[in-house]
Tab-separated table of C-alpha atoms in Angstrom:
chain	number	residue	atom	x	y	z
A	69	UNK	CA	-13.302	23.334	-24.225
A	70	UNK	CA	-11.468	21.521	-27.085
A	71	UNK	CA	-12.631	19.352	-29.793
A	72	UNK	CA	-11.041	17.499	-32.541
A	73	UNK	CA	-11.904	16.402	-36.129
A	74	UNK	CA	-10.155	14.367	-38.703
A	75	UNK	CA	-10.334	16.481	-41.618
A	76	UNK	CA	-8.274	14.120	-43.671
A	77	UNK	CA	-8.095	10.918	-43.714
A	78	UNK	CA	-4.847	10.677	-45.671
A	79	UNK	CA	-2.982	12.762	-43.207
A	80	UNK	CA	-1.826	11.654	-39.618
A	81	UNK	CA	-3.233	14.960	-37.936
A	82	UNK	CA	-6.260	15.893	-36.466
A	83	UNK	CA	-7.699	19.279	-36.072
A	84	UNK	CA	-8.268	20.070	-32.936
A	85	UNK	CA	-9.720	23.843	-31.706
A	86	UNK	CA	-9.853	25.258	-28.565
A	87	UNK	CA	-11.796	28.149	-26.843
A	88	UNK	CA	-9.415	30.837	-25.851
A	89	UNK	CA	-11.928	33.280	-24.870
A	90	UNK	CA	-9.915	36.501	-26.016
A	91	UNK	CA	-10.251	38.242	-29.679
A	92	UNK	CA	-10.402	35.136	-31.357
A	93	UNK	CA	-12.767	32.552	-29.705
A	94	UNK	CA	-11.389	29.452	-30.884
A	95	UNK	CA	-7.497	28.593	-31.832
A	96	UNK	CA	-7.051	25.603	-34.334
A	97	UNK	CA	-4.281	23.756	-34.286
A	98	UNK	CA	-3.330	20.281	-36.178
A	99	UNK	CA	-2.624	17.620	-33.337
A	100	UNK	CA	-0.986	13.947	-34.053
A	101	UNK	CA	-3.904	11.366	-34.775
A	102	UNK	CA	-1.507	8.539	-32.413
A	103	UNK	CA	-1.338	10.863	-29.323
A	104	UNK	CA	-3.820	12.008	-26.445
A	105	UNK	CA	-4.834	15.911	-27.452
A	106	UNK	CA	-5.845	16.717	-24.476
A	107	UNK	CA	-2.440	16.116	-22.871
A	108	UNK	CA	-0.563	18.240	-25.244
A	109	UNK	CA	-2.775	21.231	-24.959
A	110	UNK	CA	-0.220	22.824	-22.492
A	111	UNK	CA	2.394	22.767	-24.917
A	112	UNK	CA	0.236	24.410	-27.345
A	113	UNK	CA	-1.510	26.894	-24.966
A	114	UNK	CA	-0.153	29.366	-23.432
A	115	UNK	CA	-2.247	30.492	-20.590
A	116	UNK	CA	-2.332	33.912	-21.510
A	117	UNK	CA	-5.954	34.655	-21.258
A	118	UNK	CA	-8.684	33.797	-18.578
A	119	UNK	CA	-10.179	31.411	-21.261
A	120	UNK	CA	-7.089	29.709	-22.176
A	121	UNK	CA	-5.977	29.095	-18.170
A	122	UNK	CA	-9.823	27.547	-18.141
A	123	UNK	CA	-8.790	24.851	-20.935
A	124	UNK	CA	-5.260	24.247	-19.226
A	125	UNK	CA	-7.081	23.786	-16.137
A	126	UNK	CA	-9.797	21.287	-17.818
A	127	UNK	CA	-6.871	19.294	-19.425
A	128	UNK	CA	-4.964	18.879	-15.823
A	129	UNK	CA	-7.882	17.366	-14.173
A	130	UNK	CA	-8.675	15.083	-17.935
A	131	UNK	CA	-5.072	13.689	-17.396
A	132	UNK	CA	-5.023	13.033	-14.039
A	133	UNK	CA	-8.491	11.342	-13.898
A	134	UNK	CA	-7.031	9.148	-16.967
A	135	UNK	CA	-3.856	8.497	-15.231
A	136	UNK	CA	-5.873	7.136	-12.404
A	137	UNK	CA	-7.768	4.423	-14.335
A	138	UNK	CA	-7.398	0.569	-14.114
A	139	UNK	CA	-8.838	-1.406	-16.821
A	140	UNK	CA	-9.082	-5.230	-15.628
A	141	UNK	CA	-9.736	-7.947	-17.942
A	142	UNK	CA	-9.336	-11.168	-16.100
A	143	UNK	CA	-7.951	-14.272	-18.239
A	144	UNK	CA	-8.997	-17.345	-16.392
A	145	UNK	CA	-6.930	-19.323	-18.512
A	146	UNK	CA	-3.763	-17.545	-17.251
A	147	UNK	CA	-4.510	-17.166	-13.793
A	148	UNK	CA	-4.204	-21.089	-13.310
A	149	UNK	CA	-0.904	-21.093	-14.093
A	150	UNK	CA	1.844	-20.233	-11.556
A	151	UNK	CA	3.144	-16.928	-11.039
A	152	UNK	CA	6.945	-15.411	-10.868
A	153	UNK	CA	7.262	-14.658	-7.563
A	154	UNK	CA	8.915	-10.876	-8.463
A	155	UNK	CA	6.020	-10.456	-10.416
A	156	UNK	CA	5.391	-6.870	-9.315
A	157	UNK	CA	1.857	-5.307	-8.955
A	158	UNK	CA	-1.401	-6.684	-10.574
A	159	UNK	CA	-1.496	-6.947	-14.230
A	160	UNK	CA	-4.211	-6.337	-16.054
A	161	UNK	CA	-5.196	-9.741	-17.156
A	162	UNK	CA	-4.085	-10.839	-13.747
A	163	UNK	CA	-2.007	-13.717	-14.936
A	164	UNK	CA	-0.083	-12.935	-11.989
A	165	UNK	CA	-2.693	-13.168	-9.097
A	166	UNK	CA	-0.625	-15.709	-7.301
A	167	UNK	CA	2.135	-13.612	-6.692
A	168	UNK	CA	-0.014	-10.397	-5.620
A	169	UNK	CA	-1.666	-12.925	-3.059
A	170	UNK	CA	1.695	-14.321	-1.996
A	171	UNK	CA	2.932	-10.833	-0.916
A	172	UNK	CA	-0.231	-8.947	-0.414
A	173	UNK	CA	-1.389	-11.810	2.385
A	174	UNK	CA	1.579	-10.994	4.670
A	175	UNK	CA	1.465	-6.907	3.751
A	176	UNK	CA	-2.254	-6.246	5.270
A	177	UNK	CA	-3.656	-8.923	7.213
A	178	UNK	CA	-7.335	-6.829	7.376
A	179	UNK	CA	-7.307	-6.439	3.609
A	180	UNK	CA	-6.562	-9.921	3.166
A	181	UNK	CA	-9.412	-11.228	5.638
A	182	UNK	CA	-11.695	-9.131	3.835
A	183	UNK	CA	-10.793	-10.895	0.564
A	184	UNK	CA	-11.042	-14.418	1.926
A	185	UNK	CA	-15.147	-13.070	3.247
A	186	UNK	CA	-15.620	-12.032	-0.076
A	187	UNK	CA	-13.993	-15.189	-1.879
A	188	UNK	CA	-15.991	-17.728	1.227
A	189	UNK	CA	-18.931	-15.667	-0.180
A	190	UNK	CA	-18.497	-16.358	-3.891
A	191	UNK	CA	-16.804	-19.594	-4.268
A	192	UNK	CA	-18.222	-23.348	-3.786
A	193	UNK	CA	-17.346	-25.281	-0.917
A	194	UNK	CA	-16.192	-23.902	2.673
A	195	UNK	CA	-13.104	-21.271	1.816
A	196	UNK	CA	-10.911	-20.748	5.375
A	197	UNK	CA	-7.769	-19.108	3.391
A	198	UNK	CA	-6.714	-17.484	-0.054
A	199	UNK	CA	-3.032	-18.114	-0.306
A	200	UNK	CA	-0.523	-18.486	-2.496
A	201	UNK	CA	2.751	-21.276	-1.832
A	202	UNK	CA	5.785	-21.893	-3.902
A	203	UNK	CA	5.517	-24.146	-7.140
A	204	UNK	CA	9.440	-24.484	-7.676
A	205	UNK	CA	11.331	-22.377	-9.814
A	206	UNK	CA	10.908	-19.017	-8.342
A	207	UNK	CA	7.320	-19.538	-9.054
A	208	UNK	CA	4.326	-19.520	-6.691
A	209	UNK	CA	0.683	-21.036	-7.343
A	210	UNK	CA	-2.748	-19.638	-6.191
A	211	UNK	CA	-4.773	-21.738	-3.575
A	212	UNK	CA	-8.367	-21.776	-1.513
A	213	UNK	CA	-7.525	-23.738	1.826
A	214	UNK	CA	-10.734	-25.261	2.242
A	215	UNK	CA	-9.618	-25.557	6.449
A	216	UNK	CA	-9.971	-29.289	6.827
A	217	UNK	CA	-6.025	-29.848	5.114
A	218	UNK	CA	-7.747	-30.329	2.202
A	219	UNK	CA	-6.114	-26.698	-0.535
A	220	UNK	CA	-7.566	-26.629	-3.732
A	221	UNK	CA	-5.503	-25.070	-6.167
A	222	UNK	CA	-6.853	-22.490	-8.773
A	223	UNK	CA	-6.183	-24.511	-11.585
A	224	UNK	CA	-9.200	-26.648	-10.548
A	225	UNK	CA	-11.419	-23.579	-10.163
A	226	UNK	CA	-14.086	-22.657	-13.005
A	227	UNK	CA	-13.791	-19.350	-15.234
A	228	UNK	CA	-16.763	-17.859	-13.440
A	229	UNK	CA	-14.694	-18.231	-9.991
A	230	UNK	CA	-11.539	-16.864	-10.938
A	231	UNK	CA	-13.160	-13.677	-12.192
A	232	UNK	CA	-15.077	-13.482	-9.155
A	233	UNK	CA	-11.851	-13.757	-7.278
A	234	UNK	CA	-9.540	-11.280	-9.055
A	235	UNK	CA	-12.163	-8.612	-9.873
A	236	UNK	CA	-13.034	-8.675	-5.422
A	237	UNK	CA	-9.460	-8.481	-4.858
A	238	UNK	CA	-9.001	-5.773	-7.435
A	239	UNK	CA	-11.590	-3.877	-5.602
A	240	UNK	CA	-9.696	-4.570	-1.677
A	241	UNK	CA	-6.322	-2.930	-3.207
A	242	UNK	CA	-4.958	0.018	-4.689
A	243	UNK	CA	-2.180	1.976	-6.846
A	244	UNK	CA	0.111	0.060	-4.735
A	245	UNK	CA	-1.022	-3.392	-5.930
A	246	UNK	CA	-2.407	-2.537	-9.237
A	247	UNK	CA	-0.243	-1.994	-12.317
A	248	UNK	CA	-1.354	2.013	-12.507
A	249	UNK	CA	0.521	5.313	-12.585
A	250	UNK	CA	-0.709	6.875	-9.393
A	251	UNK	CA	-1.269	10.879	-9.765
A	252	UNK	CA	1.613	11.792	-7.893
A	253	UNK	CA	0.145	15.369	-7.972
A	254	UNK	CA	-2.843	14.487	-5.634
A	255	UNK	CA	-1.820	13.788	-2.223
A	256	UNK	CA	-2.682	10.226	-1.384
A	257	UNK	CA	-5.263	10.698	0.858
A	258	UNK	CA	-7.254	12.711	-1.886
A	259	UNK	CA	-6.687	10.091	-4.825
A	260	UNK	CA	-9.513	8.002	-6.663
A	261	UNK	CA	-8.788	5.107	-8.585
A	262	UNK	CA	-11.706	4.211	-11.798
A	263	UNK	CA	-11.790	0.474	-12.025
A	264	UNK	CA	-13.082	-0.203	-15.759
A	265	UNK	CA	-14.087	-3.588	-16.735
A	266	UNK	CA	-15.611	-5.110	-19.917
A	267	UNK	CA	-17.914	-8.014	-19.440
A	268	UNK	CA	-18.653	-7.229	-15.502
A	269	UNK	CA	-20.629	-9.936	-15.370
A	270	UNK	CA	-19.361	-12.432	-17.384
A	271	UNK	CA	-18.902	-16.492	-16.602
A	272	UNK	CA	-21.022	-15.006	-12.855
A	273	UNK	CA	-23.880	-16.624	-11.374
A	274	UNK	CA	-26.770	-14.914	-9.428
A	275	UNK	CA	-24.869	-15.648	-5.995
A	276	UNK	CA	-21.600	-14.267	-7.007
A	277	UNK	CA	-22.741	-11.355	-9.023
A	278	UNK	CA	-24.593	-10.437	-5.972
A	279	UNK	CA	-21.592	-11.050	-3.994
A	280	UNK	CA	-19.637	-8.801	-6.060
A	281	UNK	CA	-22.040	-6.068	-6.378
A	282	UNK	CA	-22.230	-5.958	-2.759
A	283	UNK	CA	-18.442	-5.581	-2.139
A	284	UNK	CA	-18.813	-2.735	-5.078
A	285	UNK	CA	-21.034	-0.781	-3.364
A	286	UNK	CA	-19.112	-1.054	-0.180
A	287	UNK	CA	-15.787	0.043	-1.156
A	288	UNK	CA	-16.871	2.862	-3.684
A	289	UNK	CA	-18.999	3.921	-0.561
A	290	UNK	CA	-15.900	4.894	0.942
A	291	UNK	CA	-14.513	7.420	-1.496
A	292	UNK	CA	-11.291	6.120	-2.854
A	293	UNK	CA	-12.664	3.844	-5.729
A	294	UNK	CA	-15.139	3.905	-8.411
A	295	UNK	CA	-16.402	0.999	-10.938
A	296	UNK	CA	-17.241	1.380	-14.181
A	297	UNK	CA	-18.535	-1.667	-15.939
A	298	UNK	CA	-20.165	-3.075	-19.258
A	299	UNK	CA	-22.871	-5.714	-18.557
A	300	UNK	CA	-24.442	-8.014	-21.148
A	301	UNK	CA	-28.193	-6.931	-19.108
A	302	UNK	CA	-28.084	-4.001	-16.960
A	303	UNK	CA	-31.718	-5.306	-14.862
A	304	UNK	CA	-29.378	-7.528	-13.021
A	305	UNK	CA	-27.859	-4.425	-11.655
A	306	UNK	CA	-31.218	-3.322	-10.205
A	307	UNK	CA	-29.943	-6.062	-7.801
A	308	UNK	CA	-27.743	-3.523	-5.592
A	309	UNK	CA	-29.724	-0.097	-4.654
A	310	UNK	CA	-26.052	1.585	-5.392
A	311	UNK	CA	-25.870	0.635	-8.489
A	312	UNK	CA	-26.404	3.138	-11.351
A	313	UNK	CA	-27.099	1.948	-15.128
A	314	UNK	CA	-26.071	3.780	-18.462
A	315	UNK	CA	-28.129	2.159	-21.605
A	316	UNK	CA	-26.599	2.785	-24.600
A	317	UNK	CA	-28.720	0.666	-26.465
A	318	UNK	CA	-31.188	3.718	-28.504
């Protein structure tokens, strides 16, 4: 449907060409190299011919799905720290997981059970709670309450854990909680949201890669989220029956 080319390198266009399907099969066009093509095709296109409403239709559904993605990279090292409290929705880094927990606990109390089964599953020592309480400042910190009085605050937790944590609460939300434009053109009810992550399993042991692969499985099983995910060894996947692995290694 359309492909591009840098013809020269000296220039900041691409040549892009699309089918048209009328008396000339293809239409060429020089696109911006710093922009997505495939979202300016309906400025360029105009719809005229059966062929041409096909590659409008094709770039509508590339947007959309792109819209629709997450990318999560974790950093451990800024998910110890506390969190503005008016942080808004899940960054992708999720420096601020504390303040997602501190108003996501109180917003969906099954959600948030299901996160602190997933986090008892994953985490060392007996995990009753996964909260968040204020730090001074406006500022909130991220806690396990280990049910005995005894809180142990995520500071103290290793790299491996914290991943665990945000990438299983990542999976529990949605466009609500996640910093993501949500495809206002696709009713609610019909939207998917692509989780991408880099490093799926990295800083996880055997118990909480299993953990997480499980949750995976379970969630994308229900139709509103998919996981996409680069793994340093994709045998460990053959872990999870639901689990399907791309090599890319020739």
């Amino acid at each position: 449907m359309l492909e591009t080319a840098l013809r020269d390198p000296g220039r900041r266009t691409v040549e892009a060409s699309w089918y048209t399907g009328g008396p000339a099969a293809v239409t060429r066009a020089a696109l911006p190299d710093d922009r997505l093509g495939t979202a300016l095709l309906p400025l360029r296109v105009a719809g005229r011919t059966e062929g041409q409403r096909q590659v409008l239709a094709a770039a509508e559904q590339t947007v959309v799905a792109l819209r629709s993605v997450y990318v999560c990279a974790p950093r451990p090292g800024r998910m110890r720290a506390p969190a503005p409290v008016d942080a808004g929705r899940l960054t992708r880094s999720c420096d601020n997981l504390a303040a997602v927990l501190w108003r996501t606990r109180a917003e969906c109390g099954r959600r948030h059970a299901l996160l602190v089964e997933a986090v008892r599953a994953g985490c060392a020592g007996p995990v009753a709670d996964v909260r968040a309480e204020p730090a001074g400042e406006g500022r909130v910190r991220a806690v396990l309450d280990r049910g005995d009085g005894t809180r142990t605050g995520f500071e103290r937790l290793g790299d491996g854990e914290l991943r665990y944590i945000a990438l299983a609460l990542v999976l529990l939300t949605g466009p609500g909680v996640l910093e993501v434009d949500p495809a206002g053109e696709v009713p609610e009810a019909l939207q998917t949201l692509t989780v991408l992550v880099d490093g799926l399993d990295l800083g996880l042991d055997p118990r909480q890669r299993a953990a997480l692969l499980g949750l995976a499985a379970r969630m994308c099983e229900r139709g509103h989220i998919r996981l996409a995910g680069a793994v340093s060894d994709g045998g460990l996947l053959g872990e999870e029956p639901a689990a399907r692995v791309v090599d890319l290694v020739p």
